[in-house]
Coordinates of C-alpha atoms and ligand atoms in Angstrom, one line a residue:
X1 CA 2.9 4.3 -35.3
X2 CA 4.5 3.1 -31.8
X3 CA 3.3 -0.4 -30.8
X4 CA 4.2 0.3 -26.9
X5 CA 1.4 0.3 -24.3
X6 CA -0.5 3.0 -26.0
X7 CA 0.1 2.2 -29.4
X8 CA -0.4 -1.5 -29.3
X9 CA -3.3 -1.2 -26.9
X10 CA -5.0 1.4 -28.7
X11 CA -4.4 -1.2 -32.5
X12 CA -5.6 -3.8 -30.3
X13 CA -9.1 -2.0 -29.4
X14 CA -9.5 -0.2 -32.9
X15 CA -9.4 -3.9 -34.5
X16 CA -11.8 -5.0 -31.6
X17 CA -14.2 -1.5 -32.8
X18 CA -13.9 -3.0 -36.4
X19 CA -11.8 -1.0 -38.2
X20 CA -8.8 -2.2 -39.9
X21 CA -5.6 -2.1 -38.8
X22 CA -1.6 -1.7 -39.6
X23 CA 0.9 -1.1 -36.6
X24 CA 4.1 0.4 -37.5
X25 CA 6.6 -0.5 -35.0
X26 CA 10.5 0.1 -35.8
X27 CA 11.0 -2.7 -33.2
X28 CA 11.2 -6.0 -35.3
X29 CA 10.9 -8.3 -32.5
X30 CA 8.1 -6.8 -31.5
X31 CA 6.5 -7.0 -34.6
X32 CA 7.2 -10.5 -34.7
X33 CA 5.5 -11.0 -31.3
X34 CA 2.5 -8.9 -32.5
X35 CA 1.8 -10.9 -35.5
X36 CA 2.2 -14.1 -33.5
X37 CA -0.4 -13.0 -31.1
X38 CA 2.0 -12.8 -28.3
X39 CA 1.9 -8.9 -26.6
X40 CA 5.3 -7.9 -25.9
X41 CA 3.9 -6.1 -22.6
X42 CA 1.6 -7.4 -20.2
X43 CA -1.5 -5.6 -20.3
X44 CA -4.9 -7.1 -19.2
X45 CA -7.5 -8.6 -21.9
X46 CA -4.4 -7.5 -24.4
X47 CA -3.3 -11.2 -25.1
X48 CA -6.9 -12.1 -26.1
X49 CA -7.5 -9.4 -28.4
X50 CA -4.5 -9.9 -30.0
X51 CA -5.6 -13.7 -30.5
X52 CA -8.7 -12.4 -32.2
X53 CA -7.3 -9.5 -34.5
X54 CA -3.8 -10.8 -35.1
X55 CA -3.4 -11.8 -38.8
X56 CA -6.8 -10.9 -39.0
X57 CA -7.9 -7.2 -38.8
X58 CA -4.1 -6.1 -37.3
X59 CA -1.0 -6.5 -39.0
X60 CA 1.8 -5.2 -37.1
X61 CA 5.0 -4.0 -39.5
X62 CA 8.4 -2.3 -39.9
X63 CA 7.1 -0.4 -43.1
X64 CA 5.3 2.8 -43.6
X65 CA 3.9 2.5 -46.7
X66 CA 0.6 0.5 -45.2
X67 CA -0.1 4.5 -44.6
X68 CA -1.0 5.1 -48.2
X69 CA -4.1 3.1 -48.1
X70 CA -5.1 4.3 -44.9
X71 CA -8.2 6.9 -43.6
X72 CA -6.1 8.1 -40.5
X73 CA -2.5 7.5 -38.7
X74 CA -2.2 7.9 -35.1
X75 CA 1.5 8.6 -33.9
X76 CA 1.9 6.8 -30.7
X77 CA 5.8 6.9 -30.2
X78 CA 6.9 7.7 -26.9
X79 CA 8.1 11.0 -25.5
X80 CA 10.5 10.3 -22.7
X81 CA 11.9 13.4 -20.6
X82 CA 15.1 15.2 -22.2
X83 CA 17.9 15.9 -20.4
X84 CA 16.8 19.1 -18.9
X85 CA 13.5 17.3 -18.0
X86 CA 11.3 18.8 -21.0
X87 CA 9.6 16.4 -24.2
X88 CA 12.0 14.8 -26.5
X89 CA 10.2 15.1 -29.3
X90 CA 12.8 13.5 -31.5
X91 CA 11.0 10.4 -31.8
X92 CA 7.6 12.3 -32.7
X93 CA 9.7 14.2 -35.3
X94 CA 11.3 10.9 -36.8
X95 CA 7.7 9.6 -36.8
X96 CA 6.6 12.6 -38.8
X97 CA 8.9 12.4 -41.1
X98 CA 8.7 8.9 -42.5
X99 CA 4.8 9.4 -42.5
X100 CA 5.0 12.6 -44.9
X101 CA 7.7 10.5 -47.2
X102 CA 4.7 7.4 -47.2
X103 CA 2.1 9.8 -47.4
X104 CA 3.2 11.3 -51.1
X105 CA 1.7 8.5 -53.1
X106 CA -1.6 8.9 -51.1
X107 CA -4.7 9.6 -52.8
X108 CA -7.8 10.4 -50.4
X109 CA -8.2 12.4 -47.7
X110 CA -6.2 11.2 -44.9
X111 CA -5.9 12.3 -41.1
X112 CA -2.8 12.5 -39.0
X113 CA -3.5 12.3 -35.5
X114 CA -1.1 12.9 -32.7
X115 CA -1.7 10.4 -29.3
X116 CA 1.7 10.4 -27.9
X117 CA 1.8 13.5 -25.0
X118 CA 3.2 16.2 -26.1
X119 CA 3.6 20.2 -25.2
X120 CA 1.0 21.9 -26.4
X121 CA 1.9 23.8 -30.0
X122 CA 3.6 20.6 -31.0
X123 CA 1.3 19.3 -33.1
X124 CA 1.0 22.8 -35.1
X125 CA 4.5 23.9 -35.0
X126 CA 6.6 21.1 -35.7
X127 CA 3.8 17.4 -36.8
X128 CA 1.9 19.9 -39.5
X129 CA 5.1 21.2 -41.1
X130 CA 7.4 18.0 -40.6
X131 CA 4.7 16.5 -42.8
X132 CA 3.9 18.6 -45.0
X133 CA 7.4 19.0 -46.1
X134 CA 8.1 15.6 -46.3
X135 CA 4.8 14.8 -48.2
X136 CA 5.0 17.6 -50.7
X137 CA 1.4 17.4 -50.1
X138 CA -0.8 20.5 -49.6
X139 CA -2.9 21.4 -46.5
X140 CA -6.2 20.4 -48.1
X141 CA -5.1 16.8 -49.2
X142 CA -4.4 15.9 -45.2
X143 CA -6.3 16.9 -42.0
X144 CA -4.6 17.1 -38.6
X145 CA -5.7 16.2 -34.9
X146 CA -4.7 16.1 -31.6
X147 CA -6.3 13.3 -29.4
X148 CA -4.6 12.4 -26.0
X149 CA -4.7 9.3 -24.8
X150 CA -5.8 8.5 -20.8
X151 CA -5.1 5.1 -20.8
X152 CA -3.7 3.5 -16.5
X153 CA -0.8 0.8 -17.3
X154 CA -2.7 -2.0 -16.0
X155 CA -6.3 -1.3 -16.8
X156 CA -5.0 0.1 -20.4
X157 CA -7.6 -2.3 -22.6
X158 CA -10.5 -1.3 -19.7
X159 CA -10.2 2.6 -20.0
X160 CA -9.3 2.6 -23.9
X161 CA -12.8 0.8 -24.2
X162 CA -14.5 2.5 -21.4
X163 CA -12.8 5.7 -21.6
X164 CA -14.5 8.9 -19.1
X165 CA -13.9 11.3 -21.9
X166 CA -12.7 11.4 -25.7
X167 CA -10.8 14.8 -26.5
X168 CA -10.5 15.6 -30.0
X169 CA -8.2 19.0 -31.0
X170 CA -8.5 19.9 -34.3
X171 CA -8.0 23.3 -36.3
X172 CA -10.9 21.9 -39.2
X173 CA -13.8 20.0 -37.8
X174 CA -13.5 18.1 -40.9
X175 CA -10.4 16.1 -39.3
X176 CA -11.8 16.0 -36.0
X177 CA -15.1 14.2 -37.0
X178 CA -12.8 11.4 -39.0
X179 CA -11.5 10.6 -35.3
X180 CA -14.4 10.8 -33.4
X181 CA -15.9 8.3 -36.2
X182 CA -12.8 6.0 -35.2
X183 CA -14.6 5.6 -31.7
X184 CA -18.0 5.2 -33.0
X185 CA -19.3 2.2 -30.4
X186 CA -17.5 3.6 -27.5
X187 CA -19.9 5.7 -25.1
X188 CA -18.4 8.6 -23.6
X189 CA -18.4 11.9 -24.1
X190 CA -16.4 13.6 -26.6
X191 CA -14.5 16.9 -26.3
X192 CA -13.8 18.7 -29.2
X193 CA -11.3 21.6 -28.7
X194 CA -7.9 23.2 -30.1
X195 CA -5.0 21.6 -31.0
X196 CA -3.1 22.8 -28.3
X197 CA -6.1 22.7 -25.4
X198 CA -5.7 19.0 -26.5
X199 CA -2.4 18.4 -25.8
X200 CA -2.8 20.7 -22.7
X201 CA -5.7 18.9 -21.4
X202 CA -3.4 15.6 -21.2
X203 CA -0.6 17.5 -19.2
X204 CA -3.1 19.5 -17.0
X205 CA -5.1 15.6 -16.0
X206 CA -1.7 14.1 -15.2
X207 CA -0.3 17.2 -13.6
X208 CA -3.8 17.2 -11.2
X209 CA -3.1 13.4 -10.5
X210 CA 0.7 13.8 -9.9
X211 CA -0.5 16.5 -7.2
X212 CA -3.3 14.6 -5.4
X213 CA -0.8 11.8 -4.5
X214 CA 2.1 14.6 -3.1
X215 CA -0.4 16.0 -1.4
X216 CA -2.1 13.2 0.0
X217 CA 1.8 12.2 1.0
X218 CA 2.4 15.2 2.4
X219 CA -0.6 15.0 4.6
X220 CA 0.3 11.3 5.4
X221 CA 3.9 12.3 6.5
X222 CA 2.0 14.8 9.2
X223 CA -0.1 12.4 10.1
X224 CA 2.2 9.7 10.7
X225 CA 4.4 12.2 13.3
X226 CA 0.9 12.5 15.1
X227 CA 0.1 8.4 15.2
X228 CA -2.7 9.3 12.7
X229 CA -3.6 6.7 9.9
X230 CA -3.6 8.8 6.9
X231 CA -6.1 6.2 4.8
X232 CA -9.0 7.0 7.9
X233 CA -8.2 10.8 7.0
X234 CA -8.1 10.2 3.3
X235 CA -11.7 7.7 3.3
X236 CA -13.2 11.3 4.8
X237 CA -11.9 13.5 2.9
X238 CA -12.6 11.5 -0.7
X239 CA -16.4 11.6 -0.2
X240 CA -16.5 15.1 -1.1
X241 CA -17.9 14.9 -4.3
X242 CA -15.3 17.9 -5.0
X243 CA -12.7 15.6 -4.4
X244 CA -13.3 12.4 -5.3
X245 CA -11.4 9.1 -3.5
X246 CA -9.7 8.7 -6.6
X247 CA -5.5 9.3 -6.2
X248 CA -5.7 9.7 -2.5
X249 CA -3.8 7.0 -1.4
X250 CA -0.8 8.0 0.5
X251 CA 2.9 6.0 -0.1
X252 CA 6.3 5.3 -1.3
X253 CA 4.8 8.3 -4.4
X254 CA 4.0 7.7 -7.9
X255 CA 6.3 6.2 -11.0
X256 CA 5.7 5.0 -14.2
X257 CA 6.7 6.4 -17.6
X258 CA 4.0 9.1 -17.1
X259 CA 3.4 11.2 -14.0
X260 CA 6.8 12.1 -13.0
X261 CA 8.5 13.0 -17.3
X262 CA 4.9 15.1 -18.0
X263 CA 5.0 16.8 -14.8
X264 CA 8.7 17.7 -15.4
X265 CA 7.7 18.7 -18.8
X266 CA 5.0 21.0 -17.4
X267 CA 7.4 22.7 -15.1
X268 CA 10.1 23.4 -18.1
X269 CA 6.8 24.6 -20.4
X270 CA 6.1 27.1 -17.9
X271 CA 9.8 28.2 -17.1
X272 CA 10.5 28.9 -20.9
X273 CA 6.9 31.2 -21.1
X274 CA 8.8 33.3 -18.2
X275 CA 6.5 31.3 -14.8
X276 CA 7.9 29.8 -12.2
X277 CA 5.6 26.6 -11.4
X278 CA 6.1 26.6 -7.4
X279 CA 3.1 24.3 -7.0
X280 CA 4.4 21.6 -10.1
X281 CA 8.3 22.0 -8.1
X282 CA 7.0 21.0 -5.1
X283 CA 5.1 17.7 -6.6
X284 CA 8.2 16.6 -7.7
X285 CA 10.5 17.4 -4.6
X286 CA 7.3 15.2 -2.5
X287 CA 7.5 12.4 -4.9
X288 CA 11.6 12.3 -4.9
X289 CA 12.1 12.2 -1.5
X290 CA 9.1 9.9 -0.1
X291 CA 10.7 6.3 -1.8
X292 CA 13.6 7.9 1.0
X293 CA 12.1 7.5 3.6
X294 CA 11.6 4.0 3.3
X295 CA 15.1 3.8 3.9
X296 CA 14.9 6.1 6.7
X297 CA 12.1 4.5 8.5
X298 CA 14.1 1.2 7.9
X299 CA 17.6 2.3 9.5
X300 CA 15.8 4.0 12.6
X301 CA 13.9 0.1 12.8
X302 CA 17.3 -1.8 12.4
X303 CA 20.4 0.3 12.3
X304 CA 22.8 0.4 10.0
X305 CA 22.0 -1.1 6.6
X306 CA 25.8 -2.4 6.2
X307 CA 25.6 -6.6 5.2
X308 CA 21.8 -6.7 6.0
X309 CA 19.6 -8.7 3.8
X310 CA 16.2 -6.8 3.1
X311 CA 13.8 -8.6 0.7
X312 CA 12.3 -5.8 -1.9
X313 CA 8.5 -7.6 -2.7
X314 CA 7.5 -5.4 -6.0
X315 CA 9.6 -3.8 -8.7
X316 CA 6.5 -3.0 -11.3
X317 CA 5.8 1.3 -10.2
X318 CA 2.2 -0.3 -10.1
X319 CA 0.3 -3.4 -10.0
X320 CA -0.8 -5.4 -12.8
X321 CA 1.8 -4.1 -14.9
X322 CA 6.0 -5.3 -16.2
X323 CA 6.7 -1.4 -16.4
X324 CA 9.4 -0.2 -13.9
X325 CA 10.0 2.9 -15.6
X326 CA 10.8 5.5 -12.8
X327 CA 9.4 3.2 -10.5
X328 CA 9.8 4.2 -6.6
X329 CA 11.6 0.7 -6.3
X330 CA 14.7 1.5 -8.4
X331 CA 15.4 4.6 -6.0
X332 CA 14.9 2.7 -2.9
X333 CA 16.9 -0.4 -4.2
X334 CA 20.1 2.6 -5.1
X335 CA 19.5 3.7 -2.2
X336 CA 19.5 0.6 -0.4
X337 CA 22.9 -0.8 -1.9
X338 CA 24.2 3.2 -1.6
X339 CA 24.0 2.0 2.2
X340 CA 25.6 -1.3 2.0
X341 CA 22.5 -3.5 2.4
X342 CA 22.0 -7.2 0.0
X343 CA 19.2 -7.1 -2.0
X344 CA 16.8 -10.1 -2.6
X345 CA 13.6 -8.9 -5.2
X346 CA 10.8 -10.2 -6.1
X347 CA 8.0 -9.2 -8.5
X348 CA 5.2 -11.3 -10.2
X349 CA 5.5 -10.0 -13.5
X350 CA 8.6 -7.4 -13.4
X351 CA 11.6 -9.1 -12.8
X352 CA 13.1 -9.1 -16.5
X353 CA 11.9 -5.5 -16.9
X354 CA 14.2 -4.9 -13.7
X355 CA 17.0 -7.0 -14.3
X356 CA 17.7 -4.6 -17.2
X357 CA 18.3 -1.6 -14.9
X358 CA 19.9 -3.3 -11.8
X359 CA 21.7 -7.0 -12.8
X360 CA 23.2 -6.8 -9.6
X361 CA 21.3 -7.7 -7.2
X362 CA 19.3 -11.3 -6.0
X363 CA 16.3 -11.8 -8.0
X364 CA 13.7 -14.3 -6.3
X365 CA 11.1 -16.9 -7.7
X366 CA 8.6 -15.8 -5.0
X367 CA 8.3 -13.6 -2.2
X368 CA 8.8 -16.2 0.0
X369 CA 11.8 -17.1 -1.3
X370 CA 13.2 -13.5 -1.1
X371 CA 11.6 -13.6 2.4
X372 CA 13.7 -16.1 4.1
X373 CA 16.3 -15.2 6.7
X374 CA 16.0 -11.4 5.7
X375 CA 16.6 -8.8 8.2
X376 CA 13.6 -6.6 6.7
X377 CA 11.5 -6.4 4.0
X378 CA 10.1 -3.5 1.9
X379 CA 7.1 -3.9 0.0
X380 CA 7.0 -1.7 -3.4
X381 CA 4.3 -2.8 -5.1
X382 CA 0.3 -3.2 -4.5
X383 CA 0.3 -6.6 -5.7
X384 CA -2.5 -8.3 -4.3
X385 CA -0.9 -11.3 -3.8
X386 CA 1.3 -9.4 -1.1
X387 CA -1.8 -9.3 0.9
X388 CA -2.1 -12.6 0.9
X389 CA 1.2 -12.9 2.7
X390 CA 1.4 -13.8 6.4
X391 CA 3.5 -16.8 7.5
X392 CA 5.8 -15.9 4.9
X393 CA 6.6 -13.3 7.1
X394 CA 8.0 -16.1 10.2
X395 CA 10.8 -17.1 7.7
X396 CA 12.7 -13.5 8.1
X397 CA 15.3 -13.5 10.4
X398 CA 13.4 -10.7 12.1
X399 CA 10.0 -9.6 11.2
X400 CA 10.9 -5.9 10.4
X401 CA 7.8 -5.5 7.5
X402 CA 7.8 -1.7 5.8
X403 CA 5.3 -1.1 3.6
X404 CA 5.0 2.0 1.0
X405 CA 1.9 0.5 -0.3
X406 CA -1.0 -0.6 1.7
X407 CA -1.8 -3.9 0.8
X408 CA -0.6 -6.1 3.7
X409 CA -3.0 -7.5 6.6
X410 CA -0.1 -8.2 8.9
X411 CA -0.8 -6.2 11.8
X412 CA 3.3 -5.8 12.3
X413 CA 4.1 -4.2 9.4
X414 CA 4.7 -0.5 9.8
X415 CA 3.5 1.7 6.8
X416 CA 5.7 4.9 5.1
X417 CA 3.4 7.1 6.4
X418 CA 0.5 5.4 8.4
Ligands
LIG29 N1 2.2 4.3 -21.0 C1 1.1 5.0 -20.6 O1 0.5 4.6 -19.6 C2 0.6 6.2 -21.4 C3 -0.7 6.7 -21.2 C4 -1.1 7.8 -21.9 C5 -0.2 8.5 -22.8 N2 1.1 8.0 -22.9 C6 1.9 8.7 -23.9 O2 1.9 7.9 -25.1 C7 3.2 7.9 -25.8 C8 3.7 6.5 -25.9 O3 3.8 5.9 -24.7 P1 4.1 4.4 -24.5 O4 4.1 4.1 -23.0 O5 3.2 3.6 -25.4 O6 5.6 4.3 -25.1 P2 6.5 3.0 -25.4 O7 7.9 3.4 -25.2 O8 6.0 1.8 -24.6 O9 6.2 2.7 -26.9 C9 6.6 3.5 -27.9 C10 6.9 2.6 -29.1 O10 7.2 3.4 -30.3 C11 8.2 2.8 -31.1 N3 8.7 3.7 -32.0 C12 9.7 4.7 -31.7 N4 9.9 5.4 -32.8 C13 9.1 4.9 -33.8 C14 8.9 5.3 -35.1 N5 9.6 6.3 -35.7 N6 8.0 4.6 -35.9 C15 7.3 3.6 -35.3 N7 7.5 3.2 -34.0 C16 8.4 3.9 -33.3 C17 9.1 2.2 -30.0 O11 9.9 1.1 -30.6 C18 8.1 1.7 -29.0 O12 7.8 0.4 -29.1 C19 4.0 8.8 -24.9 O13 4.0 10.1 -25.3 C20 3.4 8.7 -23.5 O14 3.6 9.8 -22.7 C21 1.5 6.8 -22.3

């Protein structure tokens, strides 16, 4: 259920494994697109999988009674932040409940496992009895499991295939094993654990990630007051095998429909159990204000922002991706027209995504185009066709180059925080 990044991705690579498969998407132009062979999303290796398995071993649909017939349902629907920043789980809920009303005609053992990320105890407190409920069935007829998903936007097909780690949560070991079967071919190591250390494990990897790139921010903002490149700092510091190099790299901070909703999640789980998550806080306050100082580094390079042109090169909140979700550029393109400036974007793969959020502003061909006769330019996004870029640079009116991603090889441009 869900045919997003994770849900589509993950059909895509069960068809790939063998198995046989039915995507339940509400969406029905996406459907369409599925069953045509065309992704909806941009994903790498996705479009040629779907080739192979579309109409094939993967049938995408609007209906859920393709779960009757089926050995296990994963629920992949997304869980976007609520207003007060915890889960919305209404769409896991909704989920649940068509699944139990499908699920009453079913005859053999079937398994419902939960991928989306959600706060640990949802799975037993509200997917078990929203299903049960609705399915009239009783607990022996259906098994239950947890098993996050790890996927990286833009390496999604990569790390479903190659994953580091498979976690499995499962009350009877009987469900479990039915998913761990599901990845038979795949060699990793697999986790079996609770329910809820399952969904934890998912909030505590992202939470860890979310704080290595504050942190490394942190440190780079230091550095930067000091006339210290923050990447020499970081290349020493990742070689400690305790560290790892992974998520060091210092910038505008970390987007994406991930990172900043599970860590805000994390923060309201621990504030309802009576915590106060200092550490979790203070991720979040890094990540808000570093896309800032962009703007701040800008207006100390060339004044007042008032009727300036700056060229924006990358709108995606990562390369290789069309997701802008929460992405670092849609606070520093606010704050940009906040201060008056005129906006010309550019992104390889992200402009419709964007165009969505912000219609008003100049959306470019190529970065060249948004290049010319701009005061500034701030680059977003580590695109490496940005590092490619050099004489593009001679057709700004002045050669004012911020980046809050290093990518570039111009020796002018001035990075966030190196
Ligand atoms: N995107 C990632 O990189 C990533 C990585 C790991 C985990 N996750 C988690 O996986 C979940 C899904 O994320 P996503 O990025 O794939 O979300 P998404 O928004 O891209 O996709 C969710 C899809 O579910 C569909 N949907 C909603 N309600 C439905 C229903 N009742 N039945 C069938 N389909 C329904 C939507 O139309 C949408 O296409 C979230 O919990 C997210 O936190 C995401």
């Amino acid at each position: 259920m869900g045919g997003g990044y994770v849900g589509l991705v993950s059909s895509a690579c069960f068809a790939e494994l063998g198995h046989s498969v039915d995507l339940i998407e509400i969406d029905e132009a996406k459907v369409e697109a599925i069953n045509s062979g065309k992704p909806p999303i941009y994903e790498k290796g996705l479009k040629e999988l779907l080739s192979k398995h579309a109409g094939r071993n993967l049938f995408a649909t609007t209906g859920y009674d393709v779960v009757c017939d089926a050995d296990l349902s994963f629920i992949c629907v997304g869980t976007p932040s609520g207003p007060d920043g915890s889960a919305d789980l209404s769409m896991v809920e909704a989920a649940s409940k068509s699944l139990g009303e499908s699920l009453q005609e079913h005859e053999a053992y079937h398994v419902v496992v939960v991928k989306s990320t959600v706060p640990p105890g949802t799975t037993q407190d509200l997917v078990v009895p929203t299903i049960l409920r609705h399915s009239g069935c009783d607990e022996a007829a259906l098994g239950f499991a947890m098993n996050p998903e790890f996927l990286r936007e833009g390496l999604a097909v990569q790390d479903f295939m190659q994953p580091d780690r498979i976690v499995i949560g499962s009350v009877e070991a009987k469900a479990g094993n039915l998913v761990e079967l599901a990845y038979r071919g795949l060699k990793a190591p697999v986790v079996r654990v609770g329910l809820s250390a399952a969904e934890m494990t998912k909030y505590a990897s992202n939470a860890l990630l979310a704080t290595k790139i504050s942190f490394s921010n942190e440190i780079g903002n230091i550095c930067k007051k000091i006339g210290i490149d923050v990447y020499e700092v970081m290349r020493g510091v990742g070689m400690d095998h305790r560290i790892s190099p992974h998520f060091l790299n210092a910038g505008a901070g970390f987007g994406g429909s991930c990172f900043p909703k599970d860590v805000m999640a994390m923060i309201r789980l621990g504030e309802g159990l009576g915590e106060d998550p200092l550490l979790l806080k203070s991720v979040i306050e890094v990540n808000e204000r570093q896309p800032l100082r962009m703007v701040d580094l800008l207006e100390r390079r060339i004044g007042s922002l008032l009727g300036k042109e700056v060229a924006v090169l990358g709108l995606a909140f990562k390369n290789d991706t069309d997701d802008v979700r929460d992405s670092r550029a849609v606070s520093v393109i606010k704050e940009l027209k906040r201060k008056g400036a005129r906006i010309r974007a550019y992104d390889p793969l992200a402009t419709s995504n964007m165009r969505r959020i912000v219609p008003d502003i100049e959306y470019c061909e190529s970065a060249a185009e948004a290049l010319k006769n701009a005061d500034a330019c701030l680059v977003m996004t580590e695109w490496p066709e940005f590092g490619e870029l050099d004489e593009e640079f001679d057709l700004m009116r002045s050669r004012v180059v911020i980046e809050g991603r290093k990518i570039l090889f111009c020796e002018d441009a001035e990075g966030i925080c190196w």
